[in-house]
Each structure stands twice: as C-alpha cells, then as structure tokens.
PDB file of C-alpha atoms in Angstrom:
ATOM      1  CA  MET A 678       0.056  -0.043  -0.455  1.00 33.00           C
ATOM      2  CA  SER A 679       1.649   3.512  -0.893  1.00 35.00           C
ATOM      3  CA  ASN A 680      -0.144   6.697   0.222  1.00 39.00           C
ATOM      4  CA  ASP A 681       1.517  10.285  -0.318  1.00 38.00           C
ATOM      5  CA  SER A 682      -1.177  11.944   1.978  1.00 38.00           C
ATOM      6  CA  PRO A 683       0.538  12.714   5.778  1.00 37.00           C
ATOM      7  CA  GLY A 684      -2.657  11.500   7.289  1.00 40.00           C
ATOM      8  CA  SER A 685      -2.390   8.388   5.876  1.00 38.00           C
ATOM      9  CA  ALA A 686       1.651   7.705   6.302  1.00 37.00           C
ATOM     10  CA  ALA A 687       0.260   8.232  10.113  1.00 37.00           C
ATOM     11  CA  THR A 688      -2.139   5.465  10.120  1.00 36.00           C
ATOM     12  CA  GLU A 689      -0.410   2.993   8.167  1.00 36.00           C
ATOM     13  CA  THR A 690       3.169   3.498  11.077  1.00 36.00           C
ATOM     14  CA  ALA A 691      -0.213   2.855  13.556  1.00 37.00           C
ATOM     15  CA  THR A 692      -1.160  -0.196  11.823  1.00 37.00           C
ATOM     16  CA  SER A 693       2.125  -1.648  11.342  1.00 36.00           C
ATOM     17  CA  ARG A 694       3.195  -0.925  14.800  1.00 36.00           C
ATOM     18  CA  ALA A 695      -0.345  -2.532  16.373  1.00 39.00           C
ATOM     19  CA  THR A 696       0.118  -5.590  14.741  1.00 40.00           C
ATOM     20  CA  PRO A 697       3.275  -6.864  12.683  1.00 41.00           C
ATOM     21  CA  SER A 698       2.643  -8.514   9.547  1.00 37.00           C
ATOM     22  CA  HIS A 699       3.554 -11.700  10.170  1.00 45.00           C
ATOM     23  CA  ASP A 700       1.004 -11.758  13.149  1.00 78.00           C
ATOM     24  CA  ARG A 701      -2.427 -12.391  11.925  1.00 95.00           C
ATOM     25  CA  VAL A 702      -5.478 -12.368  14.058  1.00 98.00           C
ATOM     26  CA  GLY A 703      -7.869 -15.397  14.842  1.00 98.00           C
ATOM     27  CA  PHE A 704     -10.969 -15.446  17.085  1.00 98.00           C
ATOM     28  CA  ILE A 705     -12.951 -18.329  18.447  1.00 98.00           C
ATOM     29  CA  GLY A 706     -16.402 -17.397  20.764  1.00 97.00           C
ATOM     30  CA  LEU A 707     -17.304 -14.021  19.501  1.00 96.00           C
ATOM     31  CA  GLY A 708     -20.765 -13.844  22.038  1.00 93.00           C
ATOM     32  CA  ASN A 709     -21.231 -10.426  24.282  1.00 90.00           C
ATOM     33  CA  MET A 710     -17.715 -10.235  25.383  1.00 94.00           C
ATOM     34  CA  GLY A 711     -15.679 -12.310  22.667  1.00 96.00           C
ATOM     35  CA  GLY A 712     -18.051 -10.201  19.748  1.00 97.00           C
ATOM     36  CA  ARG A 713     -17.290  -6.832  21.351  1.00 96.00           C
ATOM     37  CA  MET A 714     -13.592  -7.693  21.439  1.00 98.00           C
ATOM     38  CA  THR A 715     -13.125  -8.897  18.421  1.00 98.00           C
ATOM     39  CA  ARG A 716     -15.026  -5.392  16.766  1.00 97.00           C
ATOM     40  CA  CYS A 717     -12.578  -3.438  18.463  1.00 97.00           C
ATOM     41  CA  ILE A 718      -9.425  -4.907  16.372  1.00 98.00           C
ATOM     42  CA  VAL A 719     -11.593  -4.994  13.539  1.00 97.00           C
ATOM     43  CA  ASP A 720     -12.560  -1.213  13.625  1.00 97.00           C
ATOM     44  CA  ALA A 721      -8.595  -0.674  14.504  1.00 96.00           C
ATOM     45  CA  GLY A 722      -7.994  -1.661  11.170  1.00 96.00           C
ATOM     46  CA  VAL A 723      -6.987  -5.403  11.795  1.00 97.00           C
ATOM     47  CA  PRO A 724      -8.687  -7.700  10.150  1.00 97.00           C
ATOM     48  CA  VAL A 725      -9.514 -10.986  12.406  1.00 98.00           C
ATOM     49  CA  LEU A 726     -10.362 -15.070  11.253  1.00 98.00           C
ATOM     50  CA  GLY A 727     -13.712 -15.526  13.362  1.00 98.00           C
ATOM     51  CA  PHE A 728     -15.194 -18.762  14.358  1.00 97.00           C
ATOM     52  CA  ASP A 729     -18.346 -19.282  16.578  1.00 96.00           C
ATOM     53  CA  ALA A 730     -21.116 -21.833  16.744  1.00 93.00           C
ATOM     54  CA  ARG A 731     -23.403 -19.142  15.628  1.00 94.00           C
ATOM     55  CA  ALA A 732     -22.703 -17.375  12.091  1.00 94.00           C
ATOM     56  CA  GLU A 733     -24.374 -14.531  12.881  1.00 95.00           C
ATOM     57  CA  SER A 734     -22.163 -13.314  15.423  1.00 96.00           C
ATOM     58  CA  ILE A 735     -18.544 -13.552  13.404  1.00 97.00           C
ATOM     59  CA  THR A 736     -20.664 -10.857  10.586  1.00 94.00           C
ATOM     60  CA  ALA A 737     -21.892  -9.007  13.067  1.00 96.00           C
ATOM     61  CA  ALA A 738     -18.094  -8.568  14.762  1.00 97.00           C
ATOM     62  CA  GLY A 739     -16.787  -7.317  11.597  1.00 97.00           C
ATOM     63  CA  ALA A 740     -14.457 -10.696  11.376  1.00 98.00           C
ATOM     64  CA  THR A 741     -14.098 -12.907   8.273  1.00 97.00           C
ATOM     65  CA  PRO A 742     -15.637 -16.173   9.102  1.00 97.00           C
ATOM     66  CA  ALA A 743     -13.744 -19.640   8.968  1.00 97.00           C
ATOM     67  CA  SER A 744     -15.364 -22.478   8.796  1.00 95.00           C
ATOM     68  CA  SER A 745     -14.132 -24.047  12.493  1.00 95.00           C
ATOM     69  CA  GLY A 746     -11.892 -23.457  15.234  1.00 95.00           C
ATOM     70  CA  GLY A 747      -9.257 -25.176  13.464  1.00 96.00           C
ATOM     71  CA  ALA A 748      -9.929 -23.199  10.455  1.00 96.00           C
ATOM     72  CA  VAL A 749      -8.523 -20.128  12.844  1.00 97.00           C
ATOM     73  CA  VAL A 750      -5.443 -21.767  14.128  1.00 97.00           C
ATOM     74  CA  ASP A 751      -4.537 -22.692   9.933  1.00 97.00           C
ATOM     75  CA  GLY A 752      -4.898 -19.122   9.586  1.00 97.00           C
ATOM     76  CA  SER A 753      -4.123 -17.281  12.422  1.00 97.00           C
ATOM     77  CA  ASP A 754      -0.370 -16.473  14.243  1.00 96.00           C
ATOM     78  CA  ALA A 755      -1.943 -15.298  16.598  1.00 97.00           C
ATOM     79  CA  VAL A 756      -5.872 -16.542  18.475  1.00 98.00           C
ATOM     80  CA  LEU A 757      -7.603 -15.482  20.609  1.00 98.00           C
ATOM     81  CA  LEU A 758     -10.309 -16.910  22.373  1.00 98.00           C
ATOM     82  CA  SER A 759     -13.678 -15.852  24.879  1.00 97.00           C
ATOM     83  CA  LEU A 760     -15.295 -18.931  25.652  1.00 96.00           C
ATOM     84  CA  PRO A 761     -18.210 -20.178  28.477  1.00 92.00           C
ATOM     85  CA  ASP A 762     -15.753 -21.964  31.132  1.00 93.00           C
ATOM     86  CA  SER A 763     -12.869 -24.369  31.378  1.00 95.00           C
ATOM     87  CA  ARG A 764     -15.335 -26.797  29.778  1.00 95.00           C
ATOM     88  CA  VAL A 765     -15.858 -25.129  26.642  1.00 96.00           C
ATOM     89  CA  VAL A 766     -12.413 -24.045  26.523  1.00 97.00           C
ATOM     90  CA  GLU A 767     -11.440 -27.593  26.788  1.00 97.00           C
ATOM     91  CA  ALA A 768     -13.382 -29.411  23.834  1.00 96.00           C
ATOM     92  CA  VAL A 769     -12.278 -26.315  21.763  1.00 96.00           C
ATOM     93  CA  VAL A 770      -9.388 -27.502  22.051  1.00 97.00           C
ATOM     94  CA  TYR A 771      -8.540 -31.438  22.130  1.00 97.00           C
ATOM     95  CA  GLY A 772     -11.746 -31.728  20.568  1.00 94.00           C
ATOM     96  CA  GLU A 773     -12.671 -33.470  17.704  1.00 90.00           C
ATOM     97  CA  ASP A 774     -10.970 -30.741  14.821  1.00 89.00           C
ATOM     98  CA  GLY A 775      -9.502 -28.947  17.964  1.00 93.00           C
ATOM     99  CA  LEU A 776      -6.987 -26.696  18.528  1.00 95.00           C
ATOM    100  CA  LEU A 777      -4.266 -29.340  20.280  1.00 96.00           C
ATOM    101  CA  SER A 778      -4.705 -30.362  16.137  1.00 95.00           C
ATOM    102  CA  HIS A 779      -4.108 -27.732  13.963  1.00 97.00           C
ATOM    103  CA  VAL A 780      -1.204 -26.043  16.452  1.00 97.00           C
ATOM    104  CA  ARG A 781       2.023 -25.242  15.069  1.00 96.00           C
ATOM    105  CA  GLU A 782       5.495 -23.783  16.517  1.00 97.00           C
ATOM    106  CA  GLY A 783       5.784 -20.181  16.999  1.00 96.00           C
ATOM    107  CA  GLN A 784       1.751 -19.372  17.908  1.00 97.00           C
ATOM    108  CA  VAL A 785       0.262 -17.574  20.603  1.00 98.00           C
ATOM    109  CA  VAL A 786      -3.460 -18.525  21.740  1.00 98.00           C
ATOM    110  CA  VAL A 787      -4.900 -16.557  24.747  1.00 98.00           C
ATOM    111  CA  ASP A 788      -6.766 -17.167  26.169  1.00 98.00           C
ATOM    112  CA  LEU A 789      -9.485 -14.621  27.658  1.00 97.00           C
ATOM    113  CA  SER A 790     -12.512 -16.721  29.378  1.00 96.00           C
ATOM    114  CA  THR A 791     -13.057 -17.217  33.198  1.00 94.00           C
ATOM    115  CA  SER A 792     -11.000 -20.773  33.482  1.00 94.00           C
ATOM    116  CA  SER A 793     -10.011 -23.244  35.940  1.00 95.00           C
ATOM    117  CA  PRO A 794      -6.459 -22.428  36.745  1.00 96.00           C
ATOM    118  CA  ASP A 795      -5.818 -26.062  36.871  1.00 96.00           C
ATOM    119  CA  SER A 796      -7.147 -26.657  33.682  1.00 97.00           C
ATOM    120  CA  THR A 797      -5.592 -23.444  32.432  1.00 97.00           C
ATOM    121  CA  ARG A 798      -1.668 -24.483  33.380  1.00 97.00           C
ATOM    122  CA  ARG A 799      -2.865 -28.422  31.443  1.00 98.00           C
ATOM    123  CA  ILE A 800      -3.474 -26.854  27.909  1.00 98.00           C
ATOM    124  CA  HIS A 801      -0.277 -24.770  28.999  1.00 98.00           C
ATOM    125  CA  ALA A 802       2.137 -27.646  29.045  1.00 98.00           C
ATOM    126  CA  ASP A 803       0.469 -29.534  26.195  1.00 98.00           C
ATOM    127  CA  LEU A 804       0.424 -26.673  23.686  1.00 98.00           C
ATOM    128  CA  ALA A 805       3.817 -25.293  24.994  1.00 98.00           C
ATOM    129  CA  ALA A 806       5.075 -29.439  23.810  1.00 97.00           C
ATOM    130  CA  ARG A 807       4.248 -28.024  20.441  1.00 97.00           C
ATOM    131  CA  GLY A 808       6.119 -25.114  20.821  1.00 97.00           C
ATOM    132  CA  VAL A 809       3.078 -23.277  21.239  1.00 98.00           C
ATOM    133  CA  GLU A 810       2.735 -20.163  23.819  1.00 98.00           C
ATOM    134  CA  TYR A 811      -0.540 -20.090  25.886  1.00 98.00           C
ATOM    135  CA  LEU A 812      -0.783 -17.204  28.386  1.00 98.00           C
ATOM    136  CA  ASP A 813      -4.504 -17.266  30.756  1.00 98.00           C
ATOM    137  CA  ALA A 814      -5.714 -13.796  29.899  1.00 98.00           C
ATOM    138  CA  GLY A 815      -8.619 -12.324  32.664  1.00 96.00           C
ATOM    139  CA  ILE A 816     -10.097  -9.515  31.717  1.00 96.00           C
ATOM    140  CA  SER A 817     -12.599  -7.049  34.215  1.00 95.00           C
ATOM    141  CA  GLY A 818     -14.241  -3.387  32.704  1.00 91.00           C
ATOM    142  CA  GLY A 819     -17.650  -5.885  31.471  1.00 88.00           C
ATOM    143  CA  ALA A 820     -19.430  -5.315  28.209  1.00 88.00           C
ATOM    144  CA  ALA A 821     -18.845  -2.037  28.506  1.00 89.00           C
ATOM    145  CA  ALA A 822     -15.381  -1.785  29.221  1.00 93.00           C
ATOM    146  CA  ALA A 823     -15.446  -4.433  25.836  1.00 94.00           C
ATOM    147  CA  GLU A 824     -17.564  -2.445  23.356  1.00 94.00           C
ATOM    148  CA  LYS A 825     -14.868   0.780  24.098  1.00 95.00           C
ATOM    149  CA  GLY A 826     -11.384  -1.764  24.249  1.00 97.00           C
ATOM    150  CA  ALA A 827     -11.169  -0.196  27.808  1.00 97.00           C
ATOM    151  CA  LEU A 828     -10.970  -3.111  29.613  1.00 97.00           C
ATOM    152  CA  THR A 829      -8.247  -4.475  32.120  1.00 98.00           C
ATOM    153  CA  LEU A 830      -6.334  -7.713  31.724  1.00 98.00           C
ATOM    154  CA  MET A 831      -4.628  -9.788  34.107  1.00 98.00           C
ATOM    155  CA  VAL A 832      -2.469 -11.808  32.297  1.00 98.00           C
ATOM    156  CA  GLY A 833      -0.570 -15.602  32.951  1.00 98.00           C
ATOM    157  CA  GLY A 834       2.642 -17.060  31.155  1.00 98.00           C
ATOM    158  CA  SER A 835       5.486 -16.019  29.184  1.00 97.00           C
ATOM    159  CA  PRO A 836       6.692 -12.123  29.344  1.00 98.00           C
ATOM    160  CA  ASP A 837       7.961 -12.698  25.734  1.00 97.00           C
ATOM    161  CA  ALA A 838       4.516 -13.978  24.368  1.00 97.00           C
ATOM    162  CA  LEU A 839       3.043 -11.065  25.914  1.00 98.00           C
ATOM    163  CA  GLU A 840       5.269  -8.566  24.484  1.00 97.00           C
ATOM    164  CA  ARG A 841       4.577 -10.009  20.970  1.00 97.00           C
ATOM    165  CA  VAL A 842       0.600  -9.962  21.173  1.00 97.00           C
ATOM    166  CA  ARG A 843       0.048  -6.826  23.134  1.00 97.00           C
ATOM    167  CA  PRO A 844      -0.201  -4.727  19.982  1.00 96.00           C
ATOM    168  CA  VAL A 845      -3.580  -6.927  19.675  1.00 97.00           C
ATOM    169  CA  LEU A 846      -4.599  -6.677  23.196  1.00 98.00           C
ATOM    170  CA  ASP A 847      -4.082  -2.945  23.011  1.00 97.00           C
ATOM    171  CA  HIS A 848      -6.290  -2.262  21.258  1.00 98.00           C
ATOM    172  CA  ILE A 849      -9.434  -4.282  23.502  1.00 98.00           C
ATOM    173  CA  ALA A 850      -7.486  -3.843  26.884  1.00 98.00           C
ATOM    174  CA  THR A 851      -6.409   0.203  28.349  1.00 97.00           C
ATOM    175  CA  ASN A 852      -4.518  -1.840  30.969  1.00 97.00           C
ATOM    176  CA  VAL A 853      -2.952  -5.352  30.478  1.00 98.00           C
ATOM    177  CA  HIS A 854      -0.624  -6.868  33.649  1.00 98.00           C
ATOM    178  CA  LEU A 855       1.496 -10.075  33.236  1.00 98.00           C
ATOM    179  CA  VAL A 856       0.627 -11.228  37.015  1.00 98.00           C
ATOM    180  CA  GLY A 857       3.226 -14.786  36.914  1.00 98.00           C
ATOM    181  CA  GLU A 858       3.394 -18.071  35.242  1.00 98.00           C
ATOM    182  CA  SER A 859       0.623 -19.929  33.758  1.00 97.00           C
ATOM    183  CA  GLY A 860      -2.477 -20.116  35.584  1.00 97.00           C
ATOM    184  CA  ALA A 861      -1.818 -16.533  37.357  1.00 98.00           C
ATOM    185  CA  GLY A 862      -3.527 -14.805  35.299  1.00 98.00           C
ATOM    186  CA  HIS A 863      -7.558 -16.821  35.486  1.00 98.00           C
ATOM    187  CA  THR A 864      -6.762 -17.078  39.480  1.00 98.00           C
ATOM    188  CA  THR A 865      -6.454 -13.043  39.058  1.00 98.00           C
ATOM    189  CA  LYS A 866     -10.024 -12.782  37.638  1.00 97.00           C
ATOM    190  CA  LEU A 867     -10.964 -15.453  40.277  1.00 97.00           C
ATOM    191  CA  LEU A 868      -9.977 -13.148  42.933  1.00 98.00           C
ATOM    192  CA  ASN A 869     -11.383 -10.100  41.219  1.00 97.00           C
ATOM    193  CA  ASN A 870     -14.935 -12.040  40.085  1.00 96.00           C
ATOM    194  CA  PHE A 871     -15.340 -12.787  43.608  1.00 98.00           C
ATOM    195  CA  LEU A 872     -15.157  -9.413  44.820  1.00 98.00           C
ATOM    196  CA  ASN A 873     -17.021  -8.250  42.638  1.00 97.00           C
ATOM    197  CA  ALA A 874     -19.736 -10.598  43.373  1.00 98.00           C
ATOM    198  CA  ILE A 875     -19.378  -9.706  46.764  1.00 98.00           C
ATOM    199  CA  ALA A 876     -20.234  -6.171  45.986  1.00 98.00           C
ATOM    200  CA  LEU A 877     -23.252  -6.595  43.831  1.00 98.00           C
ATOM    201  CA  SER A 878     -25.246  -8.853  45.738  1.00 98.00           C
ATOM    202  CA  ALA A 879     -24.465  -7.420  48.288  1.00 98.00           C
ATOM    203  CA  THR A 880     -25.215  -3.760  47.251  1.00 98.00           C
ATOM    204  CA  ALA A 881     -28.615  -5.287  45.928  1.00 98.00           C
ATOM    205  CA  GLU A 882     -29.806  -6.520  49.317  1.00 98.00           C
ATOM    206  CA  VAL A 883     -28.988  -3.162  50.521  1.00 98.00           C
ATOM    207  CA  MET A 884     -31.300  -1.166  47.697  1.00 98.00           C
ATOM    208  CA  VAL A 885     -33.865  -3.681  48.560  1.00 98.00           C
ATOM    209  CA  ALA A 886     -33.843  -2.190  51.805  1.00 98.00           C
ATOM    210  CA  ALA A 887     -33.506   1.081  51.060  1.00 98.00           C
ATOM    211  CA  LYS A 888     -36.790   0.507  48.911  1.00 98.00           C
ATOM    212  CA  LYS A 889     -38.642  -0.892  51.304  1.00 98.00           C
ATOM    213  CA  ALA A 890     -37.411   1.906  54.002  1.00 98.00           C
ATOM    214  CA  GLY A 891     -38.849   4.556  52.000  1.00 98.00           C
ATOM    215  CA  LEU A 892     -35.838   5.884  51.014  1.00 98.00           C
ATOM    216  CA  ASP A 893     -34.587   7.984  48.281  1.00 98.00           C
ATOM    217  CA  LEU A 894     -32.127   5.334  45.935  1.00 98.00           C
ATOM    218  CA  GLN A 895     -30.487   8.703  44.487  1.00 98.00           C
ATOM    219  CA  THR A 896     -29.662   9.989  48.232  1.00 98.00           C
ATOM    220  CA  VAL A 897     -29.520   6.639  49.248  1.00 98.00           C
ATOM    221  CA  LEU A 898     -26.359   6.012  46.677  1.00 98.00           C
ATOM    222  CA  ASP A 899     -24.730   9.277  47.080  1.00 98.00           C
ATOM    223  CA  VAL A 900     -24.420   8.775  51.099  1.00 98.00           C
ATOM    224  CA  PHE A 901     -22.703   5.722  50.134  1.00 98.00           C
ATOM    225  CA  ASN A 902     -19.819   6.620  47.498  1.00 98.00           C
ATOM    226  CA  GLN A 903     -18.900   9.768  49.447  1.00 98.00           C
ATOM    227  CA  SER A 904     -18.773   7.310  52.491  1.00 98.00           C
ATOM    228  CA  SER A 905     -16.997   3.376  53.432  1.00 98.00           C
ATOM    229  CA  GLY A 906     -19.421   1.073  51.549  1.00 97.00           C
ATOM    230  CA  VAL A 907     -17.940   2.267  48.497  1.00 98.00           C
ATOM    231  CA  ASN A 908     -18.012  -0.254  46.489  1.00 98.00           C
ATOM    232  CA  PHE A 909     -18.070  -0.460  41.843  1.00 96.00           C
ATOM    233  CA  ALA A 910     -21.993  -1.349  42.706  1.00 97.00           C
ATOM    234  CA  THR A 911     -22.597   1.658  43.957  1.00 98.00           C
ATOM    235  CA  LEU A 912     -20.694   3.309  41.754  1.00 97.00           C
ATOM    236  CA  ASN A 913     -20.952   1.528  38.559  1.00 94.00           C
ATOM    237  CA  ARG A 914     -24.326  -0.133  38.436  1.00 96.00           C
ATOM    238  CA  PHE A 915     -27.063   0.598  41.284  1.00 98.00           C
ATOM    239  CA  PRO A 916     -27.104   4.954  39.339  1.00 98.00           C
ATOM    240  CA  LYS A 917     -27.963   2.844  35.844  1.00 97.00           C
ATOM    241  CA  ILE A 918     -30.489   0.137  38.170  1.00 98.00           C
ATOM    242  CA  ILE A 919     -32.193   2.586  39.767  1.00 98.00           C
ATOM    243  CA  HIS A 920     -33.435   4.556  36.536  1.00 97.00           C
ATOM    244  CA  GLY A 921     -34.866   1.349  34.945  1.00 96.00           C
ATOM    245  CA  ASP A 922     -31.342   0.493  33.295  1.00 95.00           C
ATOM    246  CA  TYR A 923     -30.054  -3.104  33.763  1.00 95.00           C
ATOM    247  CA  LEU A 924     -26.518  -2.422  31.737  1.00 91.00           C
ATOM    248  CA  LYS A 925     -27.598  -5.557  29.832  1.00 87.00           C
ATOM    249  CA  GLY A 926     -25.501  -7.362  27.765  1.00 81.00           C
ATOM    250  CA  GLY A 927     -22.178  -8.201  30.742  1.00 82.00           C
ATOM    251  CA  LEU A 928     -22.016 -11.160  32.652  1.00 90.00           C
ATOM    252  CA  THR A 929     -24.794 -13.282  33.585  1.00 95.00           C
ATOM    253  CA  ASN A 930     -26.558 -14.963  36.723  1.00 97.00           C
ATOM    254  CA  SER A 931     -25.574 -18.487  35.589  1.00 96.00           C
ATOM    255  CA  LEU A 932     -21.849 -17.527  34.432  1.00 94.00           C
ATOM    256  CA  MET A 933     -21.440 -15.301  37.733  1.00 96.00           C
ATOM    257  CA  LEU A 934     -22.272 -17.992  40.354  1.00 97.00           C
ATOM    258  CA  LYS A 935     -19.554 -20.424  38.519  1.00 96.00           C
ATOM    259  CA  ASP A 936     -17.262 -18.166  38.509  1.00 96.00           C
ATOM    260  CA  VAL A 937     -17.862 -17.877  42.512  1.00 97.00           C
ATOM    261  CA  ALA A 938     -17.743 -21.887  42.297  1.00 96.00           C
ATOM    262  CA  LEU A 939     -14.218 -21.840  40.812  1.00 96.00           C
ATOM    263  CA  TYR A 940     -13.044 -19.494  43.577  1.00 97.00           C
ATOM    264  CA  VAL A 941     -14.477 -21.168  46.129  1.00 97.00           C
ATOM    265  CA  GLU A 942     -12.582 -24.898  43.921  1.00 96.00           C
ATOM    266  CA  LEU A 943      -9.398 -22.411  44.117  1.00 97.00           C
ATOM    267  CA  LEU A 944      -9.530 -21.714  47.795  1.00 97.00           C
ATOM    268  CA  GLY A 945      -9.956 -25.385  48.645  1.00 97.00           C
ATOM    269  CA  ARG A 946      -7.093 -26.471  46.480  1.00 95.00           C
ATOM    270  CA  LEU A 947      -5.167 -23.471  48.476  1.00 97.00           C
ATOM    271  CA  GLY A 948      -6.315 -24.212  51.476  1.00 98.00           C
ATOM    272  CA  VAL A 949      -7.778 -20.955  52.496  1.00 98.00           C
ATOM    273  CA  ALA A 950     -10.910 -20.598  54.795  1.00 97.00           C
ATOM    274  CA  SER A 951     -14.183 -19.100  52.047  1.00 96.00           C
ATOM    275  CA  LEU A 952     -15.705 -17.701  54.762  1.00 96.00           C
ATOM    276  CA  ASN A 953     -17.892 -15.079  52.571  1.00 97.00           C
ATOM    277  CA  SER A 954     -18.959 -17.587  49.604  1.00 97.00           C
ATOM    278  CA  ALA A 955     -22.532 -18.256  50.980  1.00 97.00           C
ATOM    279  CA  GLY A 956     -23.738 -15.261  50.868  1.00 97.00           C
ATOM    280  CA  PRO A 957     -22.846 -14.629  46.531  1.00 98.00           C
ATOM    281  CA  VAL A 958     -23.611 -18.457  45.885  1.00 98.00           C
ATOM    282  CA  ALA A 959     -26.913 -18.106  48.017  1.00 98.00           C
ATOM    283  CA  SER A 960     -28.110 -14.286  45.746  1.00 98.00           C
ATOM    284  CA  PHE A 961     -26.798 -15.639  42.118  1.00 98.00           C
ATOM    285  CA  GLY A 962     -28.233 -18.988  42.928  1.00 98.00           C
ATOM    286  CA  LEU A 963     -31.819 -17.464  43.663  1.00 98.00           C
ATOM    287  CA  ALA A 964     -31.401 -15.379  41.058  1.00 98.00           C
ATOM    288  CA  ARG A 965     -31.192 -18.611  38.665  1.00 98.00           C
ATOM    289  CA  ALA A 966     -33.875 -20.747  40.248  1.00 98.00           C
ATOM    290  CA  LEU A 967     -36.377 -17.672  39.438  1.00 98.00           C
ATOM    291  CA  GLY A 968     -35.305 -18.114  35.850  1.00 98.00           C
ATOM    292  CA  TYR A 969     -32.864 -15.264  35.636  1.00 98.00           C
ATOM    293  CA  ALA A 970     -30.248 -17.709  34.780  1.00 97.00           C
ATOM    294  CA  ASP A 971     -29.981 -15.918  31.349  1.00 95.00           C
ATOM    295  CA  GLU A 972     -30.302 -12.372  32.517  1.00 96.00           C
ATOM    296  CA  ILE A 973     -27.322 -10.314  33.232  1.00 95.00           C
ATOM    297  CA  SER A 974     -25.829 -10.214  37.423  1.00 97.00           C
ATOM    298  CA  ASN A 975     -27.343  -7.067  38.113  1.00 97.00           C
ATOM    299  CA  THR A 976     -30.873  -8.378  37.746  1.00 98.00           C
ATOM    300  CA  VAL A 977     -30.275 -10.338  41.366  1.00 98.00           C
ATOM    301  CA  VAL A 978     -31.608  -7.603  42.618  1.00 98.00           C
ATOM    302  CA  ASP A 979     -34.773  -8.172  41.070  1.00 98.00           C
ATOM    303  CA  ALA A 980     -34.205 -11.451  42.159  1.00 98.00           C
ATOM    304  CA  ILE A 981     -33.729 -10.574  45.996  1.00 98.00           C
ATOM    305  CA  GLY A 982     -36.808  -8.494  45.330  1.00 98.00           C
ATOM    306  CA  ASP A 983     -38.812 -11.400  44.217  1.00 98.00           C
ATOM    307  CA  VAL A 984     -38.592 -12.450  47.670  1.00 98.00           C
ATOM    308  CA  SER A 985     -39.289  -9.789  49.663  1.00 98.00           C
ATOM    309  CA  GLY A 986     -42.520  -8.890  48.752  1.00 98.00           C
ATOM    310  CA  GLY A 987     -42.204  -8.224  45.103  1.00 97.00           C
ATOM    311  CA  VAL A 988     -39.581  -4.766  45.195  1.00 98.00           C
ATOM    312  CA  ARG A 989     -38.460  -3.064  42.470  1.00 97.00           C
ATOM    313  CA  LEU A 990     -36.013  -0.483  42.659  1.00 98.00           C
ATOM    314  CA  HIS A 991     -37.527   1.217  39.148  1.00 93.00           C
ATOM    315  CA  GLU A 992     -41.505   0.645  38.625  1.00 83.00           C
ATOM    316  CA  PRO A 993     -42.373   0.957  35.298  1.00 73.00           C
ATOM    317  CA  ALA A 994     -44.833   3.836  35.353  1.00 61.00           C
ATOM    318  CA  GLU A 995     -41.355   5.460  36.953  1.00 46.00           C
ATOM    319  CA  SER A 996     -39.338   4.308  33.664  1.00 44.00           C
ATOM    320  CA  ALA A 997     -41.924   5.987  31.030  1.00 43.00           C
ATOM    321  CA  ALA A 998     -41.754   8.887  32.879  1.00 43.00           C
ATOM    322  CA  GLY A 999     -38.178   9.208  32.709  1.00 42.00           C
ATOM    323  CA  ALA A1000     -37.675   8.050  29.521  1.00 40.00           C
ATOM    324  CA  ASP A1001     -39.670  11.105  28.087  1.00 37.00           C
ATOM    325  CA  GLY A1002     -36.646  13.409  29.867  1.00 37.00           C
ATOM    326  CA  SER A1003     -34.097  10.891  30.180  1.00 32.00           C
ATOM    327  CA  ASP A1004     -32.633  12.859  27.391  1.00 31.00           C
ATOM    328  CA  ALA A1005     -33.373  16.454  28.159  1.00 27.00           C
TER     329      ALA A1005
END
C-alpha cells in the first residue's frame, strides 16, 4: 500500500506498529464479550478470522468467517479465545478438529475466558510441547469496557509471548498486567470476580432494603459513594439500575455463580477458609432458580426483590415517565 498524504502515512505507521505483518489474528468465541472485543480489533484496521457456533455473531463483529476453530488456527498466528468456561475451552482445544490438532510452532494462543487455573496449566503444558505459547488473560470491565476497548487484562504466562501479542491486546484493553506464570491470570480473575460478586449481591440486598424503608435511592447511593460502603456496584451499577437500566450484555447470573464456584474450588485447593462465599452463592443461585439464569447478573436485585415482597427499585410507570425526559 502506498499513499503520500501525511494522514495516510500516520495511519499506516500506526497500523504497522499495532499489528506486526507476521501476526494474523484469529478469534474463537464471538459472543457478548468476544464479539465486542473482535469489533474493537477490526475497527482498528486489523482483519480478524473468526469462528463462533452462531455464524451471525461472526459477521456482526466484522470478522471474516472461518469454517471451524481449526480453520481459525490454520489461518492465524495469534489466536484469541473468549468462551464460557473450562469445559468449553477444553472441548475447543482437545475436541475433534480442535486447536491441538492444528497448532504449529511459534503461534500464541490467548485465553480470555474465565477458567479453572488447573485446566489452564494443563493446556499450557500440552501446547508448549508443540512450541505454542498459551497466555491466560482474565478480563475485567464488562460489556461497556469491551465495547470501548477499555478492558483490564490480568495475564499469566511468558513475558515474551505477551509482548508479541500486546499490540493486538492494546486494541481491547487500556490496562494489561502480567501477574505471573501460567494460571496466574485466571487465578487473579477468580479473586477479582469474587469481590465483584460480593459487592453486587450485597449492594442489591441493601438497595432492596432501602426501597422498602422508603428511602430516596439516589440520595442513598450518593451517601454510600461518599462513605465507607462505596464499591464498584454503588459507583457504576446501581446509579443506572435505579432508573431501569440494567446494563444488558454483561456477565449472566449463571456465569457469575460459576465464577464463585471456581473461586471456592480454588480456595479449597489452596487451603484457605472461604468464609464469605455463602452470600453470593445464595444470591446468584436464587436468581438462577427464579428464572434469571441467562439475564445479566445485575438482575440479582430483582431476584432478591421477588422474595422480599415483589420489590423493584424502578417501577414501570416511573420508567416511562423518566424516559420522556431522559435525553433532555
């Protein structure tokens, strides 16, 4: 490509720096998070070869469709995975026509899923035997950050492998932390997600109580956010939820419950007492049992409200009235 205009030259330089010519990018798993991450990479001018069980997700994210996960590996140098759990990751790696039967020496696989560190280390060893680097990269920030390319990544694995794919990761994340060897990224992610689960479920319970007590919810949040009860949920979730915006598209109640279960399993292996896990297990388990399994985990507040007398932080009538002036 040649173009003598200064703007085009700058764009070309940036693109070359962002994506080395020998690193073709593939992505497997283009769901809520993977699709948003892929779109960020594509919008930065980097072609992505993609595969998902739902073909429409591939084109919606702007990727070039591949016929299978194996075909993605065949056509890529850096392969990114964003899958629901270790069971699915292992099926993609070890299954018929899986990654293990297609990888070649020199490739880098980045697992952006939330997975069991034990499973991660096993996959790392099996891919390393074939000369392939495997990075476990837990993500944080949710759908909103994924859409803006502003995620935080906690990465386990080789520093050299991370530096090789960092230009690609820079399109989806503003913070990339190398936290240790293989498994360390997914371990850190489980620790972070447990704190997230605690904050969300506890704040949901408190906000239902505030509603039943007849308190003004915005004032209550203002107080919390200037007091010792402040947390991610009070700052970023409930200011939206009390106005009827549940921030659709993020982690579901089922996936949150899965992450908490993985955390408890991790602490069992480490020999650390898990004294605070009962609350989020009960809360997100309740949400799943009441029909919110595949809804965003923020709806845990509605599950708690259901068993507390049918409480809603934001009533439909209020929602309609608020919508009339929401853009004023």
